[in-house]
Short mmCIF file of C-alpha atoms and ligand atoms in Angstrom, two decimals:
data_model
loop_
_atom_site.label_atom_id
_atom_site.label_comp_id
_atom_site.label_asym_id
_atom_site.label_seq_id
_atom_site.Cartn_x
_atom_site.Cartn_y
_atom_site.Cartn_z
CA MET A 1 120.18 68.49 105.11
CA ILE A 2 120.67 69.87 108.65
CA ILE A 3 118.77 73.16 108.89
CA GLN A 4 119.57 75.82 111.49
CA PRO A 5 118.05 79.26 111.98
CA ARG A 6 119.72 82.08 110.16
CA THR A 7 118.48 85.53 110.93
CA ARG A 8 118.79 89.01 109.37
CA GLY A 9 117.16 91.68 111.44
CA PHE A 10 113.62 90.64 112.24
CA ILE A 11 113.61 88.09 109.42
CA CYS A 12 114.52 84.44 109.69
CA LEU A 13 115.94 83.27 106.35
CA THR A 14 115.58 79.56 106.97
CA ALA A 15 112.69 77.32 108.01
CA HIS A 16 112.41 73.73 109.29
CA PRO A 17 109.82 71.38 107.75
CA ASP A 18 109.72 68.93 110.60
CA GLY A 19 109.35 71.71 113.17
CA ALA A 20 106.58 73.29 111.09
CA LEU A 21 104.82 69.86 110.85
CA GLN A 22 105.03 69.47 114.65
CA ALA A 23 103.79 73.02 115.25
CA VAL A 24 100.82 72.53 112.92
CA LYS A 25 100.09 69.17 114.72
CA ASN A 26 100.15 71.01 118.07
CA GLN A 27 97.59 73.56 116.77
CA ILE A 28 95.32 70.74 115.49
CA GLU A 29 95.53 68.91 118.86
CA TYR A 30 94.44 72.15 120.62
CA VAL A 31 91.43 72.65 118.40
CA LYS A 32 90.38 69.04 118.80
CA SER A 33 90.80 69.27 122.55
CA LYS A 34 88.13 72.02 122.58
CA GLY A 35 85.56 69.83 120.90
CA GLU A 36 83.40 70.32 117.82
CA ILE A 37 82.34 73.84 116.89
CA LYS A 38 78.59 73.36 116.41
CA ASN A 39 77.08 75.11 113.44
CA GLY A 40 80.61 75.82 112.20
CA PRO A 41 81.64 76.57 108.57
CA LYS A 42 81.69 73.75 106.05
CA LYS A 43 83.40 75.14 102.98
CA VAL A 44 86.01 77.82 103.66
CA LEU A 45 88.29 80.06 101.69
CA VAL A 46 91.22 81.50 103.67
CA ILE A 47 93.18 84.27 102.02
CA GLY A 48 96.55 84.57 103.76
CA ALA A 49 96.35 80.91 104.95
CA SER A 50 99.98 79.96 105.43
CA THR A 51 101.09 81.63 108.72
CA GLY A 52 99.86 83.56 111.70
CA PHE A 53 96.05 84.17 112.19
CA GLY A 54 95.20 82.85 108.68
CA LEU A 55 96.84 79.45 109.25
CA SER A 56 95.12 79.16 112.68
CA SER A 57 91.81 80.08 111.09
CA ARG A 58 92.25 77.34 108.54
CA ILE A 59 93.14 74.76 111.15
CA THR A 60 90.19 75.83 113.32
CA ALA A 61 87.74 75.48 110.41
CA ALA A 62 89.08 72.09 109.35
CA PHE A 63 89.61 70.43 112.69
CA GLY A 64 86.91 72.27 114.64
CA SER A 65 84.05 71.71 112.16
CA ASP A 66 85.31 69.29 109.47
CA ALA A 67 85.43 72.10 106.90
CA ALA A 68 86.80 71.71 103.39
CA THR A 69 89.41 74.53 102.93
CA ILE A 70 91.06 76.32 100.10
CA GLY A 71 94.10 78.32 101.28
CA VAL A 72 95.62 81.19 99.23
CA PHE A 73 99.11 82.49 100.18
CA PHE A 74 102.33 83.78 98.76
CA GLU A 75 105.24 81.50 99.66
CA LYS A 76 108.36 80.01 98.21
CA PRO A 77 108.07 76.24 97.53
CA ALA A 78 110.78 73.79 98.57
CA SER A 79 112.48 72.50 95.39
CA GLU A 80 115.54 70.48 94.54
CA GLY A 81 117.71 71.16 97.61
CA LYS A 82 116.37 74.68 97.95
CA MET A 83 114.62 75.50 101.11
CA GLY A 84 111.00 76.57 101.10
CA THR A 85 109.56 79.35 103.31
CA ALA A 86 107.93 78.67 106.67
CA GLY A 87 104.42 79.20 105.30
CA TRP A 88 105.14 76.64 102.54
CA TYR A 89 106.14 73.96 105.12
CA ASN A 90 103.18 74.98 107.28
CA SER A 91 100.79 74.51 104.39
CA ALA A 92 102.37 71.16 103.42
CA ALA A 93 101.93 70.03 107.02
CA PHE A 94 98.39 71.26 107.12
CA GLU A 95 97.41 69.46 103.91
CA LYS A 96 99.11 66.27 105.06
CA GLU A 97 97.18 66.25 108.32
CA ALA A 98 93.92 67.35 106.67
CA HIS A 99 94.11 64.65 103.95
CA ALA A 100 94.92 62.02 106.59
CA ALA A 101 91.77 63.03 108.40
CA GLY A 102 89.74 62.72 105.18
CA LEU A 103 89.29 66.44 104.76
CA TYR A 104 89.39 68.34 101.48
CA ALA A 105 92.35 70.81 101.41
CA LYS A 106 93.90 72.52 98.33
CA SER A 107 96.06 75.63 98.09
CA ILE A 108 96.83 78.33 95.67
CA ASN A 109 100.32 79.88 95.82
CA GLY A 110 100.37 83.34 94.21
CA ASP A 111 99.65 87.03 94.57
CA ALA A 112 96.20 87.33 96.18
CA PHE A 113 96.05 91.02 95.10
CA SER A 114 96.06 89.97 91.48
CA ASP A 115 92.99 89.35 89.26
CA GLU A 116 94.58 86.06 88.08
CA VAL A 117 94.71 84.45 91.51
CA LYS A 118 91.13 85.57 92.23
CA LYS A 119 90.05 83.99 88.94
CA GLU A 120 91.96 80.74 89.68
CA THR A 121 90.44 80.54 93.15
CA ILE A 122 86.96 81.00 91.76
CA GLU A 123 87.60 78.23 89.18
CA LEU A 124 88.85 75.89 91.91
CA ILE A 125 85.77 76.62 94.13
CA LYS A 126 83.46 75.99 91.15
CA LYS A 127 85.18 72.77 90.27
CA ASP A 128 85.55 71.27 93.71
CA LEU A 129 83.26 72.90 96.26
CA GLY A 130 80.58 74.74 94.28
CA GLN A 131 80.30 77.51 96.87
CA VAL A 132 81.98 78.66 100.07
CA ASP A 133 80.16 79.69 103.26
CA LEU A 134 83.07 81.46 105.04
CA VAL A 135 85.79 83.72 103.53
CA VAL A 136 88.59 84.61 105.95
CA TYR A 137 90.69 87.60 104.84
CA SER A 138 94.07 87.52 106.66
CA LEU A 139 96.64 89.08 104.37
CA ALA A 140 99.60 91.02 105.81
CA SER A 141 101.96 92.38 103.23
CA PRO A 142 104.37 95.30 102.86
CA ARG A 143 103.37 95.91 99.19
CA ARG A 144 100.51 95.50 96.72
CA THR A 145 100.50 95.82 92.97
CA HIS A 146 97.10 97.29 92.17
CA PRO A 147 95.20 95.01 89.81
CA LYS A 148 93.38 97.80 87.97
CA THR A 149 96.10 100.51 87.72
CA GLY A 150 99.25 98.43 87.87
CA VAL A 151 100.65 100.85 90.48
CA ALA A 152 103.00 99.22 93.06
CA HIS A 153 102.05 100.56 96.46
CA ALA A 154 104.45 100.16 99.41
CA SER A 155 103.08 100.44 103.01
CA VAL A 156 105.00 102.26 105.71
CA LEU A 157 104.93 102.15 109.54
CA LYS A 158 105.11 105.80 110.50
CA PRO A 159 103.47 108.12 113.00
CA ILE A 160 101.35 110.99 111.73
CA GLY A 161 101.91 114.70 112.68
CA GLN A 162 104.95 114.47 114.98
CA PRO A 163 107.87 112.18 115.60
CA TYR A 164 107.33 109.38 118.09
CA THR A 165 109.90 108.35 120.63
CA ASN A 166 109.57 105.29 122.81
CA LYS A 167 111.38 102.23 124.13
CA THR A 168 112.08 99.32 121.80
CA VAL A 169 113.95 96.06 122.11
CA ASP A 170 116.19 94.12 119.89
CA PHE A 171 114.99 90.66 120.83
CA HIS A 172 118.08 88.95 119.55
CA THR A 173 120.45 90.89 121.79
CA GLY A 174 118.07 91.92 124.60
CA VAL A 175 119.07 95.56 124.37
CA VAL A 176 116.37 98.03 125.26
CA SER A 177 116.81 101.47 123.74
CA ASP A 178 114.89 104.60 122.78
CA VAL A 179 113.81 104.73 119.13
CA THR A 180 112.51 107.83 117.37
CA ILE A 181 110.45 107.37 114.26
CA ALA A 182 109.98 110.35 111.90
CA PRO A 183 106.35 111.15 110.91
CA VAL A 184 104.91 111.04 107.39
CA GLU A 185 106.36 113.92 105.42
CA ASN A 186 104.68 113.45 102.02
CA ASP A 187 101.27 112.96 100.40
CA VAL A 188 101.79 109.33 99.41
CA ASP A 189 102.61 107.32 102.49
CA ILE A 190 99.16 107.32 103.96
CA PRO A 191 97.28 106.44 100.73
CA ASN A 192 99.82 103.82 99.83
CA THR A 193 99.47 102.13 103.28
CA ILE A 194 95.69 102.20 102.92
CA ALA A 195 96.03 100.68 99.40
CA VAL A 196 98.10 97.80 100.77
CA MET A 197 96.49 97.06 104.15
CA GLY A 198 93.08 98.74 103.84
CA GLY A 199 89.82 97.12 102.72
CA GLU A 200 89.90 97.54 98.90
CA ASP A 201 91.33 94.12 98.15
CA TRP A 202 88.91 92.42 100.55
CA LYS A 203 86.08 94.17 98.69
CA PHE A 204 87.48 93.11 95.27
CA TRP A 205 87.55 89.51 96.53
CA ILE A 206 83.99 89.55 97.82
CA GLU A 207 82.68 91.34 94.74
CA GLU A 208 84.36 88.88 92.35
CA LEU A 209 83.35 85.79 94.39
CA LYS A 210 79.78 87.05 94.49
CA ALA A 211 79.65 87.88 90.76
CA ALA A 212 80.85 84.33 89.99
CA GLY A 213 78.06 82.81 92.15
CA VAL A 214 80.40 80.95 94.51
CA LEU A 215 79.22 82.54 97.77
CA ALA A 216 76.59 80.42 99.56
CA GLU A 217 73.40 81.77 101.02
CA GLY A 218 74.17 83.06 104.58
CA VAL A 219 77.91 83.42 103.76
CA LYS A 220 80.18 85.08 106.32
CA THR A 221 83.40 86.91 105.80
CA VAL A 222 85.90 88.12 108.40
CA ALA A 223 89.06 90.21 108.32
CA TYR A 224 91.45 91.02 111.17
CA SER A 225 92.29 94.33 112.83
CA TYR A 226 94.22 95.59 115.87
CA ILE A 227 93.78 98.44 118.32
CA GLY A 228 96.23 97.95 121.26
CA PRO A 229 97.23 100.27 124.08
CA GLU A 230 97.72 103.95 124.12
CA LEU A 231 101.49 103.60 124.32
CA THR A 232 101.54 102.17 120.75
CA PHE A 233 98.87 104.54 119.30
CA PRO A 234 101.36 106.90 117.57
CA ILE A 235 103.02 103.99 115.74
CA TYR A 236 99.97 101.77 115.36
CA ARG A 237 96.40 102.82 115.66
CA ASN A 238 96.99 106.58 115.00
CA GLY A 239 99.84 105.96 112.63
CA THR A 240 99.74 104.98 108.92
CA ILE A 241 98.83 101.36 109.56
CA GLY A 242 95.94 102.56 111.72
CA GLN A 243 94.56 104.51 108.82
CA ALA A 244 94.56 101.35 106.76
CA LYS A 245 92.76 99.51 109.67
CA ASN A 246 90.14 102.30 109.77
CA ASP A 247 89.59 101.78 106.08
CA LEU A 248 89.41 98.00 106.51
CA GLU A 249 86.83 98.41 109.33
CA ALA A 250 84.72 100.79 107.21
CA THR A 251 84.63 98.17 104.40
CA VAL A 252 82.28 96.13 106.60
CA THR A 253 79.40 98.40 105.81
CA VAL A 254 80.02 98.17 102.09
CA LEU A 255 80.25 94.41 102.21
CA ASN A 256 77.11 94.05 104.36
CA ASP A 257 75.25 95.94 101.61
CA LEU A 258 76.83 93.68 98.95
CA LEU A 259 75.96 90.47 100.71
CA LYS A 260 72.43 91.48 101.84
CA ASP A 261 70.51 89.60 99.15
CA LEU A 262 72.51 86.45 100.12
CA ASN A 263 71.71 86.98 103.78
CA GLY A 264 75.45 87.22 104.09
CA VAL A 265 77.35 89.29 106.67
CA SER A 266 80.91 90.62 107.11
CA TYR A 267 82.93 91.25 110.19
CA VAL A 268 86.15 92.66 111.40
CA SER A 269 87.62 90.88 114.41
CA VAL A 270 90.03 92.91 116.56
CA ASN A 271 92.64 90.34 117.64
CA LYS A 272 95.31 90.26 120.27
CA ALA A 273 98.95 91.36 119.73
CA LEU A 274 100.97 88.24 118.94
CA VAL A 275 104.32 87.26 117.65
CA THR A 276 103.98 86.77 113.88
CA GLN A 277 106.23 87.60 110.96
CA SER A 278 104.32 90.80 110.47
CA SER A 279 104.23 92.07 114.02
CA SER A 280 107.93 91.52 114.59
CA ALA A 281 108.66 94.13 111.99
CA ILE A 282 106.92 96.92 113.90
CA PRO A 283 109.13 99.00 116.27
CA VAL A 284 108.15 99.23 119.92
CA VAL A 285 105.45 96.49 119.54
CA PRO A 286 107.78 93.46 120.32
CA LEU A 287 108.68 95.03 123.69
CA TYR A 288 105.09 95.60 124.48
CA ILE A 289 104.27 92.00 123.50
CA SER A 290 107.05 90.73 125.81
CA LEU A 291 105.47 92.56 128.78
CA LEU A 292 101.95 91.60 127.75
CA TYR A 293 102.95 87.91 127.59
CA LYS A 294 104.52 88.12 131.02
CA VAL A 295 101.38 89.61 132.57
CA MET A 296 98.89 87.43 130.72
CA LYS A 297 100.78 84.19 131.40
CA ALA A 298 100.84 85.02 135.12
CA LYS A 299 97.07 85.59 135.05
CA GLY A 300 96.45 82.41 133.00
CA THR A 301 94.81 84.42 130.19
CA HIS A 302 97.57 84.18 127.59
CA GLU A 303 96.59 82.95 124.11
CA GLY A 304 98.42 82.26 120.84
CA THR A 305 96.99 82.52 117.38
CA ILE A 306 95.26 79.13 117.60
CA GLU A 307 93.58 79.90 120.96
CA GLN A 308 92.48 83.20 119.52
CA MET A 309 90.98 81.74 116.40
CA GLN A 310 89.36 78.80 118.12
CA ARG A 311 87.63 81.31 120.56
CA LEU A 312 86.72 83.55 117.56
CA PHE A 313 84.90 80.69 115.79
CA ALA A 314 83.37 78.95 118.83
CA ASP A 315 82.41 82.01 120.97
CA ARG A 316 81.83 84.74 118.42
CA LEU A 317 81.20 83.68 114.79
CA TYR A 318 79.39 80.48 115.31
CA THR A 319 77.57 80.65 118.61
CA GLU A 320 74.76 78.18 119.48
CA ASN A 321 72.03 80.92 119.43
CA GLY A 322 73.61 82.47 116.32
CA GLU A 323 74.29 85.81 118.02
CA VAL A 324 77.57 87.53 117.39
CA ALA A 325 78.72 89.91 120.14
CA LEU A 326 79.97 93.20 118.76
CA ASP A 327 81.44 96.40 120.34
CA GLU A 328 79.95 99.91 119.96
CA ALA A 329 81.73 100.32 116.61
CA GLY A 330 80.33 97.00 115.32
CA ARG A 331 83.52 94.93 115.69
CA ILE A 332 84.17 91.51 117.14
CA ARG A 333 86.59 91.72 120.03
CA VAL A 334 88.89 88.85 120.83
CA ASP A 335 91.42 91.31 122.16
CA ASP A 336 89.21 91.61 125.22
CA TRP A 337 91.61 89.78 127.55
CA GLU A 338 94.59 91.82 126.26
CA MET A 339 92.70 95.06 126.80
CA ALA A 340 91.34 94.14 130.26
CA ASP A 341 91.98 97.01 132.75
CA ASP A 342 94.08 95.03 135.16
CA VAL A 343 96.30 93.67 132.33
CA GLN A 344 96.79 97.06 130.81
CA ALA A 345 97.56 98.75 134.19
CA GLU A 346 100.29 96.15 134.97
CA VAL A 347 101.83 96.45 131.48
CA ALA A 348 101.85 100.32 131.72
CA LYS A 349 103.61 100.07 135.10
CA LEU A 350 106.25 97.66 133.81
CA TRP A 351 106.66 99.75 130.66
CA ASN A 352 107.95 102.65 132.74
CA GLU A 353 110.39 100.35 134.60
CA ILE A 354 111.77 98.26 131.68
CA THR A 355 115.48 98.51 130.90
CA THR A 356 118.17 96.19 129.33
CA GLU A 357 119.17 95.23 132.87
CA ASN A 358 115.79 93.99 134.06
CA LEU A 359 114.45 92.82 130.70
CA SER A 360 114.70 89.01 131.35
CA GLU A 361 113.29 89.42 134.83
CA ILE A 362 110.16 91.63 134.26
CA SER A 363 109.31 90.76 130.65
CA ASP A 364 108.78 87.47 128.80
CA ILE A 365 111.47 88.25 126.25
CA GLU A 366 112.50 84.63 126.28
CA GLY A 367 109.00 83.64 125.38
CA TYR A 368 108.95 86.22 122.57
CA ARG A 369 112.24 84.96 121.19
CA LYS A 370 111.18 81.28 121.35
CA GLU A 371 107.84 82.03 119.65
CA PHE A 372 109.63 83.97 116.95
CA PHE A 373 111.81 80.95 116.14
CA ASN A 374 108.76 78.69 116.47
CA LEU A 375 107.18 80.61 113.52
CA PHE A 376 110.01 79.12 111.37
CA GLY A 377 109.72 75.61 112.81
CA PHE A 378 112.75 76.09 115.16
CA GLU A 379 112.89 75.36 118.95
CA ILE A 380 109.83 73.18 118.70
CA ASP A 381 109.77 70.64 121.54
CA GLY A 382 110.42 67.06 120.37
CA ILE A 383 112.33 67.87 117.21
CA ASP A 384 115.93 66.79 116.80
CA TYR A 385 117.65 69.61 114.96
CA GLU A 386 120.90 67.69 114.61
CA LYS A 387 119.16 65.26 112.28
CA ASP A 388 118.55 65.70 108.53
CA ALA A 389 115.29 67.49 107.92
CA ASN A 390 112.62 65.81 105.79
CA GLU A 391 112.36 68.26 102.91
CA ASN A 392 110.26 65.97 100.74
CA VAL A 393 106.95 67.63 101.45
CA GLN A 394 104.04 68.37 99.20
CA VAL A 395 101.40 71.04 98.75
CA THR A 396 98.46 70.32 96.39
CA SER A 397 98.89 73.75 95.00
CA ILE A 398 97.93 75.38 91.76
CA GLU A 399 100.45 78.07 90.73
P1 NAI B 401 101.34 86.80 108.81
O1 NAI B 401 102.51 87.56 108.20
O2 NAI B 401 101.66 85.70 109.72
O3 NAI B 401 100.45 86.28 107.61
C1 NAI B 401 100.26 86.85 106.41
C2 NAI B 401 99.69 85.96 105.38
O4 NAI B 401 99.46 86.72 104.16
C3 NAI B 401 100.54 84.77 104.94
O5 NAI B 401 99.77 83.58 104.75
C4 NAI B 401 101.19 85.23 103.58
O6 NAI B 401 101.55 84.15 102.76
C5 NAI B 401 99.99 86.01 103.05
N1 NAI B 401 100.36 86.92 102.02
C6 NAI B 401 101.08 88.09 102.12
N2 NAI B 401 101.13 88.72 100.93
C7 NAI B 401 100.39 88.02 100.07
C8 NAI B 401 100.06 88.15 98.70
N3 NAI B 401 100.55 89.11 97.99
N4 NAI B 401 99.36 87.11 98.14
C9 NAI B 401 98.89 86.07 98.88
N5 NAI B 401 99.14 85.92 100.17
C10 NAI B 401 99.91 86.81 100.75
O7 NAI B 401 100.44 87.93 109.47
P2 NAI B 401 99.42 87.93 110.59
O8 NAI B 401 100.00 88.62 111.76
O9 NAI B 401 98.72 86.66 110.82
O10 NAI B 401 98.33 89.01 110.04
C11 NAI B 401 97.15 88.70 109.47
C12 NAI B 401 96.14 89.80 109.78
O11 NAI B 401 95.95 89.90 111.18
C13 NAI B 401 96.54 91.18 109.32
O12 NAI B 401 95.48 91.98 108.88
C14 NAI B 401 97.13 91.79 110.62
O13 NAI B 401 97.09 93.20 110.64
C15 NAI B 401 96.11 91.22 111.62
N6 NAI B 401 96.47 91.30 113.03
C16 NAI B 401 97.74 90.91 113.43
C17 NAI B 401 98.07 91.00 114.79
C18 NAI B 401 99.38 90.56 115.32
O14 NAI B 401 99.75 90.91 116.43
N7 NAI B 401 100.19 89.88 114.59
C19 NAI B 401 97.09 91.51 115.80
C20 NAI B 401 95.73 91.76 115.30
C21 NAI B 401 95.51 91.73 113.92
NA1 NA B 402 97.75 85.20 108.45
#
């Protein structure tokens, strides 16, 4: 079958297995080019392992320090002429390359919020690895069915207090316009968003892994957060999602207590704004990212998810002297290059100037658009999209 991109809003409905394989290979090559991560993790569980930061974390662990990895994700498999999702093809590609390199890699496809998937994961760790020494928590989801109450929580992206108006871009058409987002007007949006994207599920995972005895002495766990510039504060950090990120960050204290007797430690890493399936759904943010990419590429400080995660592992989590640099709030910062004063000053200046007319000149909208399609295996250099795609791909998954 010849597979072409088919989009609806900020979603791409199709995905290309050969493009996904090449994109994964490119990430692997990058990690290898940076050399071995000394004292790196050896047995790793990645929750949210199929796309974005989670996939890049898994690739970094495997190809940066020869780690055995178990990946948990929620994807649609390819089956009998029906296309799989991008994360499915990414995971098949990762496993193919990992196995070829002699590395253990298995995956669990299911709802990570559920008790069942936690139980299956624990069984798999017990059977194959015994224990894990790193747990990466990289879920991004619009909903969560709570495993104890059965309540289905839906997260929202809304400001709190007053409406928020700012510029936004439709990256398919290149039209810049003003968007106004109404604030939360009920008592449920904030707690629901915290229930989905806050720290409770991370805590449940670590509690259950610990109780089962599958966390190694000295175990580390890391989850990902975002802060960003003032211009996105109303929709991001001071909005509903920001309340969930506050909750996630506060969970570090709880987990450090829980892990104390194992000499374990938990971290939140604040990462850079990047094109992923999740971030493309947030209003205003894609326009900010287009300007950020333009400025950071000109300065030579631009990074994608793999550069971010390689730097997180090599320069933060697994340093040679064992020290982990934290900010005043106790967080790891790999958004440091995004938040540099000169970068932010230039982005703020361009933000005031940006219009539909000058979009392609003063922003990297073309880079944004290309990276968006890259997430689904399209527009990857070296792939012939006029040829039949190889859909016969495998994931060693347990469902
Ligand atoms: P993503 O959408 O690329 O990845 C989400 C992952 O979660 C996928 O592997 C998906 O299969 C998995 N997932 C979703 N629901 C699931 C479920 N019910 N059960 C099992 N797996 C499920 O997202 P991205 O952007 O990599 O986000 C990961 C984390 O990084 C999030 O906490 C996000 O807030 C954070 N982050 C993202 C930034 C960005 O600009 N994209 C910046 C800084 C932090
Ligand atoms: Na992820």
